[in-house]
């Protein structure tokens, strides 16, 4: 850990950032002391966003205490930002990230780390590979590292899981599901908006998720710290290697990325999936491991690794 004197982090600053369309609610956590870097948090999808709010807030505060400026942004149609969930589109969300990155560059003037959770990690990776983004700010700093919290490995599979929530709800309400995920996909392809667990899913957003490449094909060009939850029986941290404790999908992506030369650090951490538990779940080990990863990233940058 750094030996620099620890200063208390300032209180988080809420504000609205102009978007297109509407405005985005943001929460900026100013760095304690001299700014060491900037992080842009990309939240997960639908109810996973609400269930992970506590962990995201605690991590943002811890990173700010560590000297990083952290921006949490509610994407269009989510949280306290403009628009309804049914208005959300993948490309608007990537525009939101570009605007957030530009705001951080103007206010922190430091290298940017993208920090994404679940589908937010997939969005961050998709944004990062679009070098010439249409709303990229001329002073925006390059993305120098990424923190991926339990990234979704395939958009189309994630969409299928989301659609199944509707079928599960129908089973609970009437004892029978009306069709399957294929029928819901047909409705979406026909241009219908489909309600899933209280969220209106637009056909355009569903098509974007279905059209995303698998994570193997989205290898980033910057160093990555990937955090994956494993069962308590899976063992302690597997930093630096795709050990047997990792799910098969994550291990497969890790192998593909390393073949392409990605500087990848894997962290397999025991604990409940806090983004999915009905009750608020805090994983202190996860928070500490993320802070340690940022320390390691800075040390490696300083040493020219």
Short mmCIF file of C-alpha atoms in Angstrom, two decimals:
data_model
loop_
_atom_site.label_atom_id
_atom_site.label_comp_id
_atom_site.label_asym_id
_atom_site.label_seq_id
_atom_site.Cartn_x
_atom_site.Cartn_y
_atom_site.Cartn_z
CA UNK A 1 0.00 0.00 0.00
CA UNK A 2 1.06 3.60 -0.49
CA UNK A 3 2.95 5.24 2.38
CA UNK A 4 1.53 8.68 1.52
CA UNK A 5 -0.33 10.43 4.35
CA UNK A 6 -4.00 9.56 4.32
CA UNK A 7 -6.42 12.45 3.99
CA UNK A 8 -10.14 12.16 4.48
CA UNK A 9 -12.09 11.96 1.24
CA UNK A 10 -14.48 14.83 0.63
CA UNK A 11 -18.21 14.30 0.55
CA UNK A 12 -19.60 13.00 -2.72
CA UNK A 13 -20.92 15.70 -5.05
CA UNK A 14 -24.22 15.06 -6.89
CA UNK A 15 -24.89 16.90 -10.15
CA UNK A 16 -26.57 16.53 -13.52
CA UNK A 17 -24.54 16.19 -16.72
CA UNK A 18 -26.06 17.27 -20.01
CA UNK A 19 -26.71 14.34 -22.32
CA UNK A 20 -28.49 13.69 -25.58
CA UNK A 21 -31.31 13.46 -24.86
CA UNK A 22 -31.93 14.82 -21.37
CA UNK A 23 -29.59 14.87 -18.40
CA UNK A 24 -27.63 12.23 -16.52
CA UNK A 25 -27.50 12.05 -12.76
CA UNK A 26 -23.90 11.79 -11.57
CA UNK A 27 -22.17 11.38 -8.26
CA UNK A 28 -18.54 12.45 -8.09
CA UNK A 29 -16.31 11.23 -5.29
CA UNK A 30 -13.40 13.70 -5.10
CA UNK A 31 -9.99 12.20 -4.38
CA UNK A 32 -8.41 12.60 -0.98
CA UNK A 33 -5.20 14.58 -1.40
CA UNK A 34 -3.38 14.67 -4.72
CA UNK A 35 -5.36 12.99 -7.47
CA UNK A 36 -3.75 9.71 -8.58
CA UNK A 37 -6.19 8.81 -11.35
CA UNK A 38 -9.80 8.86 -12.49
CA UNK A 39 -12.38 6.08 -12.54
CA UNK A 40 -15.70 5.92 -14.37
CA UNK A 41 -18.16 3.44 -12.90
CA UNK A 42 -20.52 1.63 -15.31
CA UNK A 43 -23.45 0.14 -13.45
CA UNK A 44 -25.16 -3.17 -14.25
CA UNK A 45 -28.52 -3.80 -15.90
CA UNK A 46 -32.05 -3.42 -14.49
CA UNK A 47 -32.51 -4.78 -10.95
CA UNK A 48 -28.84 -5.74 -10.65
CA UNK A 49 -28.13 -2.01 -10.55
CA UNK A 50 -30.29 -1.52 -7.47
CA UNK A 51 -28.97 -4.58 -5.67
CA UNK A 52 -25.34 -3.51 -6.12
CA UNK A 53 -25.77 0.15 -5.12
CA UNK A 54 -24.30 -0.37 -1.66
CA UNK A 55 -21.18 -2.15 -2.92
CA UNK A 56 -20.64 0.42 -5.66
CA UNK A 57 -20.94 3.29 -3.17
CA UNK A 58 -18.57 1.69 -0.68
CA UNK A 59 -16.02 0.95 -3.39
CA UNK A 60 -16.22 4.47 -4.80
CA UNK A 61 -15.62 5.94 -1.34
CA UNK A 62 -12.69 3.60 -0.70
CA UNK A 63 -11.07 4.49 -4.01
CA UNK A 64 -11.60 8.20 -3.36
CA UNK A 65 -9.95 7.74 0.03
CA UNK A 66 -7.07 6.12 -1.87
CA UNK A 67 -6.66 9.25 -4.00
CA UNK A 68 -8.78 8.51 -7.07
CA UNK A 69 -11.55 10.68 -8.46
CA UNK A 70 -14.55 8.42 -9.08
CA UNK A 71 -17.58 9.28 -11.18
CA UNK A 72 -20.78 7.26 -10.87
CA UNK A 73 -23.20 8.00 -13.71
CA UNK A 74 -26.78 6.79 -14.07
CA UNK A 75 -27.13 5.81 -17.73
CA UNK A 76 -30.04 7.13 -19.78
CA UNK A 77 -33.33 5.64 -18.63
CA UNK A 78 -31.80 4.37 -15.38
CA UNK A 79 -31.80 5.62 -11.81
CA UNK A 80 -32.31 9.38 -11.52
CA UNK A 81 -31.29 10.21 -15.11
CA UNK A 82 -33.68 11.37 -17.81
CA UNK A 83 -35.81 8.91 -19.73
CA UNK A 84 -37.59 5.69 -18.95
CA UNK A 85 -35.95 2.30 -19.11
CA UNK A 86 -37.93 1.56 -22.26
CA UNK A 87 -36.21 4.54 -23.93
CA UNK A 88 -32.71 3.19 -23.24
CA UNK A 89 -30.48 2.32 -26.16
CA UNK A 90 -27.00 0.78 -26.23
CA UNK A 91 -25.51 3.59 -28.31
CA UNK A 92 -26.95 6.27 -26.01
CA UNK A 93 -25.28 4.49 -23.10
CA UNK A 94 -21.93 4.55 -24.92
CA UNK A 95 -22.44 8.26 -25.51
CA UNK A 96 -23.05 8.62 -21.77
CA UNK A 97 -19.69 6.99 -21.05
CA UNK A 98 -17.96 9.33 -23.49
CA UNK A 99 -19.47 12.34 -21.73
CA UNK A 100 -18.52 10.98 -18.32
CA UNK A 101 -14.95 10.33 -19.47
CA UNK A 102 -14.69 13.86 -20.85
CA UNK A 103 -16.01 15.31 -17.58
CA UNK A 104 -13.41 13.35 -15.61
CA UNK A 105 -10.63 14.50 -17.94
CA UNK A 106 -11.63 18.12 -17.45
CA UNK A 107 -11.91 17.85 -13.66
CA UNK A 108 -9.18 15.34 -12.76
CA UNK A 109 -6.72 15.55 -15.65
CA UNK A 110 -5.56 12.01 -14.96
CA UNK A 111 -5.47 8.68 -16.80
CA UNK A 112 -8.83 6.95 -16.98
CA UNK A 113 -9.82 3.58 -15.57
CA UNK A 114 -13.16 2.10 -16.63
CA UNK A 115 -14.82 0.11 -13.84
CA UNK A 116 -17.80 -1.98 -14.90
CA UNK A 117 -20.08 -4.46 -13.17
CA UNK A 118 -21.88 -7.31 -15.02
CA UNK A 119 -23.47 -5.87 -18.18
CA UNK A 120 -21.77 -2.59 -17.29
CA UNK A 121 -18.43 -4.36 -17.80
CA UNK A 122 -19.55 -5.51 -21.24
CA UNK A 123 -20.67 -1.97 -22.06
CA UNK A 124 -17.31 -0.61 -20.88
CA UNK A 125 -15.44 -3.07 -23.09
CA UNK A 126 -17.62 -2.24 -26.08
CA UNK A 127 -17.10 1.47 -25.48
CA UNK A 128 -13.33 1.04 -25.07
CA UNK A 129 -12.94 -0.63 -28.44
CA UNK A 130 -14.64 2.28 -30.23
CA UNK A 131 -11.57 4.49 -30.55
CA UNK A 132 -13.26 7.18 -32.64
CA UNK A 133 -16.39 7.64 -30.58
CA UNK A 134 -18.66 10.36 -31.97
CA UNK A 135 -18.94 12.32 -28.74
CA UNK A 136 -15.42 11.67 -27.45
CA UNK A 137 -14.06 14.87 -25.98
CA UNK A 138 -10.82 16.23 -27.47
CA UNK A 139 -9.23 16.44 -24.03
CA UNK A 140 -10.39 13.01 -22.90
CA UNK A 141 -7.56 10.87 -21.61
CA UNK A 142 -6.95 7.40 -22.98
CA UNK A 143 -8.22 4.39 -21.08
CA UNK A 144 -5.18 3.05 -19.29
CA UNK A 145 -6.77 0.22 -17.30
CA UNK A 146 -10.05 -1.55 -16.59
CA UNK A 147 -11.68 -3.09 -13.52
CA UNK A 148 -14.19 -5.74 -14.52
CA UNK A 149 -16.52 -7.01 -11.81
CA UNK A 150 -18.09 -10.33 -12.84
CA UNK A 151 -18.43 -9.34 -16.49
CA UNK A 152 -21.22 -10.76 -18.62
CA UNK A 153 -19.41 -12.94 -21.14
CA UNK A 154 -22.06 -12.97 -23.89
CA UNK A 155 -24.80 -10.44 -24.56
CA UNK A 156 -27.20 -12.87 -26.20
CA UNK A 157 -26.97 -15.36 -23.31
CA UNK A 158 -27.55 -12.57 -20.81
CA UNK A 159 -30.64 -11.46 -22.75
CA UNK A 160 -32.00 -15.00 -22.62
CA UNK A 161 -31.55 -15.08 -18.84
CA UNK A 162 -33.33 -11.73 -18.55
CA UNK A 163 -36.25 -12.94 -20.68
CA UNK A 164 -36.58 -16.00 -18.45
CA UNK A 165 -37.48 -13.68 -15.58
CA UNK A 166 -40.76 -13.00 -17.35
CA UNK A 167 -41.46 -16.71 -17.75
CA UNK A 168 -40.70 -17.26 -14.08
CA UNK A 169 -43.12 -14.47 -13.16
CA UNK A 170 -45.86 -16.01 -15.30
CA UNK A 171 -45.34 -19.36 -13.63
CA UNK A 172 -45.72 -17.78 -10.22
CA UNK A 173 -48.80 -15.78 -11.21
CA UNK A 174 -50.76 -18.36 -13.20
CA UNK A 175 -48.91 -21.63 -12.90
CA UNK A 176 -47.96 -21.62 -16.60
CA UNK A 177 -45.64 -19.62 -18.85
CA UNK A 178 -47.07 -18.14 -22.05
CA UNK A 179 -44.56 -19.43 -24.59
CA UNK A 180 -40.78 -19.39 -24.15
CA UNK A 181 -37.86 -17.10 -24.76
CA UNK A 182 -38.15 -17.78 -28.50
CA UNK A 183 -41.66 -16.31 -28.48
CA UNK A 184 -40.44 -13.25 -26.58
CA UNK A 185 -37.60 -12.79 -29.06
CA UNK A 186 -40.08 -13.02 -31.93
CA UNK A 187 -42.16 -10.29 -30.32
CA UNK A 188 -39.07 -8.12 -29.96
CA UNK A 189 -38.04 -8.73 -33.56
CA UNK A 190 -41.55 -7.69 -34.58
CA UNK A 191 -40.93 -4.34 -32.92
CA UNK A 192 -42.82 -4.90 -29.69
CA UNK A 193 -41.63 -3.62 -26.33
CA UNK A 194 -41.67 -6.47 -23.82
CA UNK A 195 -42.14 -5.97 -20.09
CA UNK A 196 -39.73 -8.04 -18.00
CA UNK A 197 -39.95 -7.96 -14.20
CA UNK A 198 -41.17 -4.37 -14.22
CA UNK A 199 -38.74 -3.14 -16.89
CA UNK A 200 -39.85 -2.27 -20.44
CA UNK A 201 -37.31 -3.78 -22.81
CA UNK A 202 -37.19 -2.01 -26.17
CA UNK A 203 -36.59 -4.11 -29.30
CA UNK A 204 -33.64 -1.88 -30.23
CA UNK A 205 -31.86 -2.57 -26.94
CA UNK A 206 -32.56 -6.29 -27.18
CA UNK A 207 -31.18 -6.36 -30.73
CA UNK A 208 -28.04 -4.58 -29.57
CA UNK A 209 -27.47 -7.16 -26.83
CA UNK A 210 -28.05 -10.00 -29.27
CA UNK A 211 -25.63 -8.45 -31.73
CA UNK A 212 -22.67 -8.02 -29.38
CA UNK A 213 -19.67 -10.25 -30.01
CA UNK A 214 -18.62 -12.71 -27.35
CA UNK A 215 -16.15 -11.46 -24.79
CA UNK A 216 -13.35 -13.49 -26.38
CA UNK A 217 -13.51 -11.08 -29.32
CA UNK A 218 -13.45 -7.93 -27.17
CA UNK A 219 -9.89 -8.11 -25.86
CA UNK A 220 -8.91 -4.68 -24.51
CA UNK A 221 -5.60 -3.03 -25.25
CA UNK A 222 -4.99 -1.90 -21.65
CA UNK A 223 -4.25 -3.85 -18.45
CA UNK A 224 -7.30 -5.51 -16.90
CA UNK A 225 -8.16 -6.63 -13.38
CA UNK A 226 -11.04 -9.12 -13.53
CA UNK A 227 -12.95 -10.04 -10.37
CA UNK A 228 -15.07 -13.18 -10.33
CA UNK A 229 -17.18 -14.55 -7.48
CA UNK A 230 -16.65 -18.20 -6.66
CA UNK A 231 -18.14 -20.48 -4.03
CA UNK A 232 -16.47 -20.58 -0.63
CA UNK A 233 -15.23 -24.08 -1.51
CA UNK A 234 -13.50 -22.66 -4.55
CA UNK A 235 -10.55 -21.42 -2.57
CA UNK A 236 -8.87 -18.11 -1.93
CA UNK A 237 -7.75 -15.48 -4.42
CA UNK A 238 -6.45 -16.83 -7.70
CA UNK A 239 -4.79 -13.59 -8.73
CA UNK A 240 -2.72 -13.91 -11.86
CA UNK A 241 -4.02 -17.23 -13.08
CA UNK A 242 -7.16 -18.81 -14.46
CA UNK A 243 -7.38 -21.48 -11.82
CA UNK A 244 -9.95 -24.25 -11.54
CA UNK A 245 -12.07 -22.12 -9.18
CA UNK A 246 -13.13 -19.90 -12.08
CA UNK A 247 -16.30 -20.63 -14.04
CA UNK A 248 -15.64 -22.24 -17.39
CA UNK A 249 -16.81 -19.19 -19.35
CA UNK A 250 -14.47 -16.82 -17.52
CA UNK A 251 -11.54 -19.21 -17.86
CA UNK A 252 -12.20 -19.55 -21.59
CA UNK A 253 -12.22 -15.79 -22.12
CA UNK A 254 -9.10 -15.36 -19.99
CA UNK A 255 -7.23 -17.90 -22.09
CA UNK A 256 -8.32 -16.21 -25.31
CA UNK A 257 -7.29 -12.78 -24.08
CA UNK A 258 -3.90 -13.97 -22.89
CA UNK A 259 -3.26 -15.57 -26.27
CA UNK A 260 -3.81 -12.09 -27.69
CA UNK A 261 -1.35 -10.57 -25.24
CA UNK A 262 -3.76 -8.88 -22.83
CA UNK A 263 -2.18 -7.93 -19.48
CA UNK A 264 -4.84 -9.75 -17.46
CA UNK A 265 -5.01 -10.19 -13.68
CA UNK A 266 -7.70 -12.57 -12.41
CA UNK A 267 -9.14 -12.44 -8.91
CA UNK A 268 -11.39 -15.32 -7.87
CA UNK A 269 -13.11 -14.25 -4.64
CA UNK A 270 -15.42 -16.32 -2.45
CA UNK A 271 -18.73 -14.75 -1.57
CA UNK A 272 -22.36 -14.33 -2.54
CA UNK A 273 -23.16 -12.56 -5.83
CA UNK A 274 -24.07 -9.20 -4.29
CA UNK A 275 -25.67 -7.97 -7.54
CA UNK A 276 -28.28 -10.76 -7.33
CA UNK A 277 -29.04 -11.30 -3.66
CA UNK A 278 -32.49 -10.04 -2.50
CA UNK A 279 -30.92 -8.48 0.57
CA UNK A 280 -28.13 -5.92 0.53
CA UNK A 281 -24.85 -7.83 0.52
CA UNK A 282 -21.41 -6.37 1.26
CA UNK A 283 -18.20 -8.25 0.49
CA UNK A 284 -15.33 -6.55 2.31
CA UNK A 285 -12.73 -8.82 0.69
CA UNK A 286 -13.97 -7.77 -2.74
CA UNK A 287 -13.62 -4.08 -1.83
CA UNK A 288 -10.12 -4.58 -0.44
CA UNK A 289 -9.00 -6.62 -3.45
CA UNK A 290 -10.15 -3.87 -5.81
CA UNK A 291 -8.23 -1.21 -3.89
CA UNK A 292 -5.16 -3.45 -3.89
CA UNK A 293 -5.47 -3.92 -7.65
CA UNK A 294 -5.41 -0.15 -8.16
CA UNK A 295 -2.29 0.09 -6.00
CA UNK A 296 -0.67 -2.63 -8.07
CA UNK A 297 -1.65 -0.92 -11.31
CA UNK A 298 -0.03 2.33 -10.21
CA UNK A 299 3.12 0.57 -9.03
CA UNK A 300 3.44 -1.21 -12.37
CA UNK A 301 2.92 2.04 -14.26
CA UNK A 302 5.57 3.75 -12.13
CA UNK A 303 8.00 0.89 -12.73
CA UNK A 304 7.24 0.87 -16.44
CA UNK A 305 5.92 -2.70 -16.43
#
